[in-house]
Amino acid sequence: MGGAQLSASQELELAEELFEPVPEQPLSYPEFTLCLCHPVRPCSYILRGDIYTIGRDPSNTIQIVNQFVSRRHAYLVRVPTRSSRTGFTYCLIDGDRQGHSSTNGVFVNGSRVATHYLRSGDVIYFGPEIRAYFFEVVPIPQLPSPSEVDSGPLANSCSFPTT
């Protein structure tokens, strides 16, 4: 291999430039993610918008290139709900926004649906080959640093039997 060698500090600087900074405070609104299991292009989408179109056509918000996916296969609409701690979810609707159903249908948790109010953990099939998972993104609570645990009230809270 040719070329100049990077020092560890140069590599670290380069790596930091590739990533967006993580916000210091958790997001004030819930988010959902749609994780596509595609044989060629698996990917995930953070859902923050009101409407997402899904299909083979490049004009869709979420494009799925697969022979069994219709050009305009389905769409997601953000809707309020009382059954969720977030106060809203997404409704999955088969077909295009003019009311035409997709050719191979949409299945949620094994059942074909025309519409379905999604819940975290739902498994969606767009035709026979493309599977997606819908999840709520839950903020991770900030844990104390090891030094805070060593000197805080939790220090020595676990004891092990001695023999």
PDB file of C-alpha atoms in Angstrom:
ATOM      1  CA  MET A   1       0.000   0.000   0.000  1.00  0.00           C
ATOM      2  CA  GLY A   2       1.343   3.388  -0.920  1.00  0.00           C
ATOM      3  CA  GLY A   3       0.609   6.849   0.349  1.00  0.00           C
ATOM      4  CA  ALA A   4       1.221   8.763   3.515  1.00  0.00           C
ATOM      5  CA  GLN A   5       0.557   7.251   6.910  1.00  0.00           C
ATOM      6  CA  LEU A   6      -1.849   9.081   9.216  1.00  0.00           C
ATOM      7  CA  SER A   7      -1.060   9.452  12.892  1.00  0.00           C
ATOM      8  CA  ALA A   8      -3.692   8.371  15.409  1.00  0.00           C
ATOM      9  CA  SER A   9      -4.678  11.988  16.085  1.00  0.00           C
ATOM     10  CA  GLN A  10      -5.115  12.678  12.356  1.00  0.00           C
ATOM     11  CA  GLU A  11      -7.280   9.555  11.985  1.00  0.00           C
ATOM     12  CA  LEU A  12      -9.414  10.679  14.922  1.00  0.00           C
ATOM     13  CA  GLU A  13      -9.888  14.140  13.435  1.00  0.00           C
ATOM     14  CA  LEU A  14     -10.908  12.622  10.112  1.00  0.00           C
ATOM     15  CA  ALA A  15     -13.395  10.274  11.786  1.00  0.00           C
ATOM     16  CA  GLU A  16     -15.047  13.129  13.740  1.00  0.00           C
ATOM     17  CA  GLU A  17     -15.670  15.016  10.493  1.00  0.00           C
ATOM     18  CA  LEU A  18     -17.684  12.114   9.100  1.00  0.00           C
ATOM     19  CA  PHE A  19     -20.316  12.129  11.840  1.00  0.00           C
ATOM     20  CA  GLU A  20     -22.959  14.617  12.893  1.00  0.00           C
ATOM     21  CA  PRO A  21     -22.685  15.707  16.520  1.00  0.00           C
ATOM     22  CA  VAL A  22     -25.083  14.043  18.947  1.00  0.00           C
ATOM     23  CA  PRO A  23     -27.430  16.568  20.578  1.00  0.00           C
ATOM     24  CA  GLU A  24     -26.679  17.150  24.255  1.00  0.00           C
ATOM     25  CA  GLN A  25     -30.353  17.021  25.233  1.00  0.00           C
ATOM     26  CA  PRO A  26     -32.652  14.218  24.082  1.00  0.00           C
ATOM     27  CA  LEU A  27     -35.133  15.135  21.385  1.00  0.00           C
ATOM     28  CA  SER A  28     -38.298  16.648  22.776  1.00  0.00           C
ATOM     29  CA  TYR A  29     -40.563  14.665  20.463  1.00  0.00           C
ATOM     30  CA  PRO A  30     -40.786  10.936  19.797  1.00  0.00           C
ATOM     31  CA  GLU A  31     -39.463   9.474  16.595  1.00  0.00           C
ATOM     32  CA  PHE A  32     -39.997   6.243  14.748  1.00  0.00           C
ATOM     33  CA  THR A  33     -37.756   4.300  12.419  1.00  0.00           C
ATOM     34  CA  LEU A  34     -38.539   2.081   9.445  1.00  0.00           C
ATOM     35  CA  CYS A  35     -35.783  -0.499   8.908  1.00  0.00           C
ATOM     36  CA  LEU A  36     -35.856  -2.094   5.448  1.00  0.00           C
ATOM     37  CA  CYS A  37     -34.396  -5.565   4.985  1.00  0.00           C
ATOM     38  CA  HIS A  38     -33.497  -5.389   1.308  1.00  0.00           C
ATOM     39  CA  PRO A  39     -31.269  -8.075  -0.253  1.00  0.00           C
ATOM     40  CA  VAL A  40     -29.125  -5.425  -1.997  1.00  0.00           C
ATOM     41  CA  ARG A  41     -29.708  -2.126  -0.140  1.00  0.00           C
ATOM     42  CA  PRO A  42     -30.777  -2.563   3.496  1.00  0.00           C
ATOM     43  CA  CYS A  43     -31.371   0.804   5.152  1.00  0.00           C
ATOM     44  CA  SER A  44     -33.225   2.624   7.911  1.00  0.00           C
ATOM     45  CA  TYR A  45     -35.295   5.778   7.837  1.00  0.00           C
ATOM     46  CA  ILE A  46     -35.955   8.017  10.824  1.00  0.00           C
ATOM     47  CA  LEU A  47     -39.580   9.097  10.488  1.00  0.00           C
ATOM     48  CA  ARG A  48     -40.195  12.705  11.511  1.00  0.00           C
ATOM     49  CA  GLY A  49     -42.492  13.948   8.743  1.00  0.00           C
ATOM     50  CA  ASP A  50     -46.222  13.835   8.206  1.00  0.00           C
ATOM     51  CA  ILE A  51     -46.412  11.739   4.995  1.00  0.00           C
ATOM     52  CA  TYR A  52     -44.026   9.249   3.365  1.00  0.00           C
ATOM     53  CA  THR A  53     -44.648   7.572   0.009  1.00  0.00           C
ATOM     54  CA  ILE A  54     -43.129   4.126  -0.522  1.00  0.00           C
ATOM     55  CA  GLY A  55     -42.472   2.385  -3.822  1.00  0.00           C
ATOM     56  CA  ARG A  56     -40.189   1.583  -6.731  1.00  0.00           C
ATOM     57  CA  ASP A  57     -40.467   4.984  -8.448  1.00  0.00           C
ATOM     58  CA  PRO A  58     -37.601   7.393  -7.611  1.00  0.00           C
ATOM     59  CA  SER A  59     -40.136  10.133  -6.786  1.00  0.00           C
ATOM     60  CA  ASN A  60     -41.134   8.279  -3.583  1.00  0.00           C
ATOM     61  CA  THR A  61     -39.888   9.480  -0.222  1.00  0.00           C
ATOM     62  CA  ILE A  62     -38.767   5.899   0.483  1.00  0.00           C
ATOM     63  CA  GLN A  63     -37.677   4.148  -2.695  1.00  0.00           C
ATOM     64  CA  ILE A  64     -37.558   0.345  -2.761  1.00  0.00           C
ATOM     65  CA  VAL A  65     -35.995  -1.034  -5.918  1.00  0.00           C
ATOM     66  CA  ASN A  66     -37.511  -4.496  -6.308  1.00  0.00           C
ATOM     67  CA  GLN A  67     -39.516  -6.171  -9.078  1.00  0.00           C
ATOM     68  CA  PHE A  68     -42.358  -7.059  -6.678  1.00  0.00           C
ATOM     69  CA  VAL A  69     -42.774  -3.522  -5.336  1.00  0.00           C
ATOM     70  CA  SER A  70     -45.225  -1.280  -7.195  1.00  0.00           C
ATOM     71  CA  ARG A  71     -44.163   2.141  -8.445  1.00  0.00           C
ATOM     72  CA  ARG A  72     -46.358   3.641  -5.732  1.00  0.00           C
ATOM     73  CA  HIS A  73     -46.782   0.723  -3.341  1.00  0.00           C
ATOM     74  CA  ALA A  74     -47.918   2.307  -0.062  1.00  0.00           C
ATOM     75  CA  TYR A  75     -47.688   5.386   2.084  1.00  0.00           C
ATOM     76  CA  LEU A  76     -47.374   6.344   5.732  1.00  0.00           C
ATOM     77  CA  VAL A  77     -49.416   9.119   7.343  1.00  0.00           C
ATOM     78  CA  ARG A  78     -48.660  10.470  10.810  1.00  0.00           C
ATOM     79  CA  VAL A  79     -51.846  10.260  12.898  1.00  0.00           C
ATOM     80  CA  PRO A  80     -52.740  11.058  16.526  1.00  0.00           C
ATOM     81  CA  THR A  81     -53.524   8.145  18.811  1.00  0.00           C
ATOM     82  CA  ARG A  82     -54.463   7.661  22.453  1.00  0.00           C
ATOM     83  CA  SER A  83     -53.147   4.106  22.634  1.00  0.00           C
ATOM     84  CA  SER A  84     -49.503   5.148  22.428  1.00  0.00           C
ATOM     85  CA  ARG A  85     -47.381   6.970  24.999  1.00  0.00           C
ATOM     86  CA  THR A  86     -46.070   9.163  22.178  1.00  0.00           C
ATOM     87  CA  GLY A  87     -49.468  10.594  21.267  1.00  0.00           C
ATOM     88  CA  PHE A  88     -49.121   9.665  17.605  1.00  0.00           C
ATOM     89  CA  THR A  89     -48.145   6.856  15.289  1.00  0.00           C
ATOM     90  CA  TYR A  90     -48.104   6.212  11.555  1.00  0.00           C
ATOM     91  CA  CYS A  91     -50.915   4.674   9.572  1.00  0.00           C
ATOM     92  CA  LEU A  92     -49.710   2.411   6.750  1.00  0.00           C
ATOM     93  CA  ILE A  93     -51.970   2.530   3.687  1.00  0.00           C
ATOM     94  CA  ASP A  94     -51.661   0.125   0.765  1.00  0.00           C
ATOM     95  CA  GLY A  95     -51.454   1.700  -2.695  1.00  0.00           C
ATOM     96  CA  ASP A  96     -51.093   5.227  -3.971  1.00  0.00           C
ATOM     97  CA  ARG A  97     -52.693   8.397  -2.648  1.00  0.00           C
ATOM     98  CA  GLN A  98     -55.410   8.218  -5.342  1.00  0.00           C
ATOM     99  CA  GLY A  99     -56.846   5.000  -3.854  1.00  0.00           C
ATOM    100  CA  HIS A 100     -55.299   2.412  -6.219  1.00  0.00           C
ATOM    101  CA  SER A 101     -54.010  -0.676  -4.369  1.00  0.00           C
ATOM    102  CA  SER A 102     -50.534  -2.103  -4.968  1.00  0.00           C
ATOM    103  CA  THR A 103     -50.235  -5.242  -7.089  1.00  0.00           C
ATOM    104  CA  ASN A 104     -48.666  -7.523  -4.466  1.00  0.00           C
ATOM    105  CA  GLY A 105     -50.189  -5.948  -1.363  1.00  0.00           C
ATOM    106  CA  VAL A 106     -48.921  -4.940   2.036  1.00  0.00           C
ATOM    107  CA  PHE A 107     -48.750  -7.402   4.937  1.00  0.00           C
ATOM    108  CA  VAL A 108     -48.331  -6.485   8.611  1.00  0.00           C
ATOM    109  CA  ASN A 109     -47.402  -9.237  11.060  1.00  0.00           C
ATOM    110  CA  GLY A 110     -48.475 -11.864   8.512  1.00  0.00           C
ATOM    111  CA  SER A 111     -51.881 -10.432   7.566  1.00  0.00           C
ATOM    112  CA  ARG A 112     -52.715  -8.539   4.389  1.00  0.00           C
ATOM    113  CA  VAL A 113     -53.965  -5.052   5.204  1.00  0.00           C
ATOM    114  CA  ALA A 114     -55.457  -2.120   3.348  1.00  0.00           C
ATOM    115  CA  THR A 115     -54.686   0.186   6.297  1.00  0.00           C
ATOM    116  CA  HIS A 116     -52.958  -0.439   9.605  1.00  0.00           C
ATOM    117  CA  TYR A 117     -52.079   1.766  12.570  1.00  0.00           C
ATOM    118  CA  LEU A 118     -48.476   0.784  13.213  1.00  0.00           C
ATOM    119  CA  ARG A 119     -47.148  -0.187  16.632  1.00  0.00           C
ATOM    120  CA  SER A 120     -43.516  -0.469  17.623  1.00  0.00           C
ATOM    121  CA  GLY A 121     -42.273  -3.929  16.612  1.00  0.00           C
ATOM    122  CA  ASP A 122     -44.615  -4.417  13.646  1.00  0.00           C
ATOM    123  CA  VAL A 123     -43.167  -6.375  10.732  1.00  0.00           C
ATOM    124  CA  ILE A 124     -44.237  -5.125   7.288  1.00  0.00           C
ATOM    125  CA  TYR A 125     -43.886  -6.949   3.959  1.00  0.00           C
ATOM    126  CA  PHE A 126     -43.967  -4.981   0.711  1.00  0.00           C
ATOM    127  CA  GLY A 127     -44.588  -7.828  -1.718  1.00  0.00           C
ATOM    128  CA  PRO A 128     -43.008 -11.270  -1.195  1.00  0.00           C
ATOM    129  CA  GLU A 129     -39.352 -10.189  -0.860  1.00  0.00           C
ATOM    130  CA  ILE A 130     -39.076  -6.930   1.082  1.00  0.00           C
ATOM    131  CA  ARG A 131     -39.483  -6.924   4.853  1.00  0.00           C
ATOM    132  CA  ALA A 132     -39.433  -3.832   7.091  1.00  0.00           C
ATOM    133  CA  TYR A 133     -39.538  -3.275  10.840  1.00  0.00           C
ATOM    134  CA  PHE A 134     -41.283  -0.310  12.463  1.00  0.00           C
ATOM    135  CA  PHE A 135     -39.887   0.806  15.832  1.00  0.00           C
ATOM    136  CA  GLU A 136     -40.228   3.697  18.199  1.00  0.00           C
ATOM    137  CA  VAL A 137     -36.878   5.351  18.884  1.00  0.00           C
ATOM    138  CA  VAL A 138     -36.641   5.491  22.658  1.00  0.00           C
ATOM    139  CA  PRO A 139     -34.157   7.887  24.266  1.00  0.00           C
ATOM    140  CA  ILE A 140     -31.532   6.171  26.374  1.00  0.00           C
ATOM    141  CA  PRO A 141     -31.427   7.587  29.900  1.00  0.00           C
ATOM    142  CA  GLN A 142     -28.135   9.128  30.878  1.00  0.00           C
ATOM    143  CA  LEU A 143     -26.239   6.820  33.203  1.00  0.00           C
ATOM    144  CA  PRO A 144     -23.814   8.052  35.830  1.00  0.00           C
ATOM    145  CA  SER A 145     -20.141   7.828  34.977  1.00  0.00           C
ATOM    146  CA  PRO A 146     -18.110   5.087  36.707  1.00  0.00           C
ATOM    147  CA  SER A 147     -16.436   7.693  38.949  1.00  0.00           C
ATOM    148  CA  GLU A 148     -19.858   8.896  40.180  1.00  0.00           C
ATOM    149  CA  VAL A 149     -20.881   5.335  40.984  1.00  0.00           C
ATOM    150  CA  ASP A 150     -17.626   4.598  42.846  1.00  0.00           C
ATOM    151  CA  SER A 151     -18.081   7.581  45.166  1.00  0.00           C
ATOM    152  CA  GLY A 152     -21.860   7.905  45.238  1.00  0.00           C
ATOM    153  CA  PRO A 153     -24.587   6.261  47.292  1.00  0.00           C
ATOM    154  CA  LEU A 154     -24.547   3.187  45.040  1.00  0.00           C
ATOM    155  CA  ALA A 155     -20.924   2.416  45.881  1.00  0.00           C
ATOM    156  CA  ASN A 156     -20.617  -0.957  47.585  1.00  0.00           C
ATOM    157  CA  SER A 157     -24.378  -1.545  47.288  1.00  0.00           C
ATOM    158  CA  CYS A 158     -23.744  -5.036  45.963  1.00  0.00           C
ATOM    159  CA  SER A 159     -22.151  -7.509  48.252  1.00  0.00           C
ATOM    160  CA  PHE A 160     -21.027 -10.987  47.460  1.00  0.00           C
ATOM    161  CA  PRO A 161     -20.983 -13.823  49.920  1.00  0.00           C
ATOM    162  CA  THR A 162     -17.557 -14.658  51.263  1.00  0.00           C
ATOM    163  CA  THR A 163     -16.469 -18.165  51.931  1.00  0.00           C
TER     164      THR A 163
END
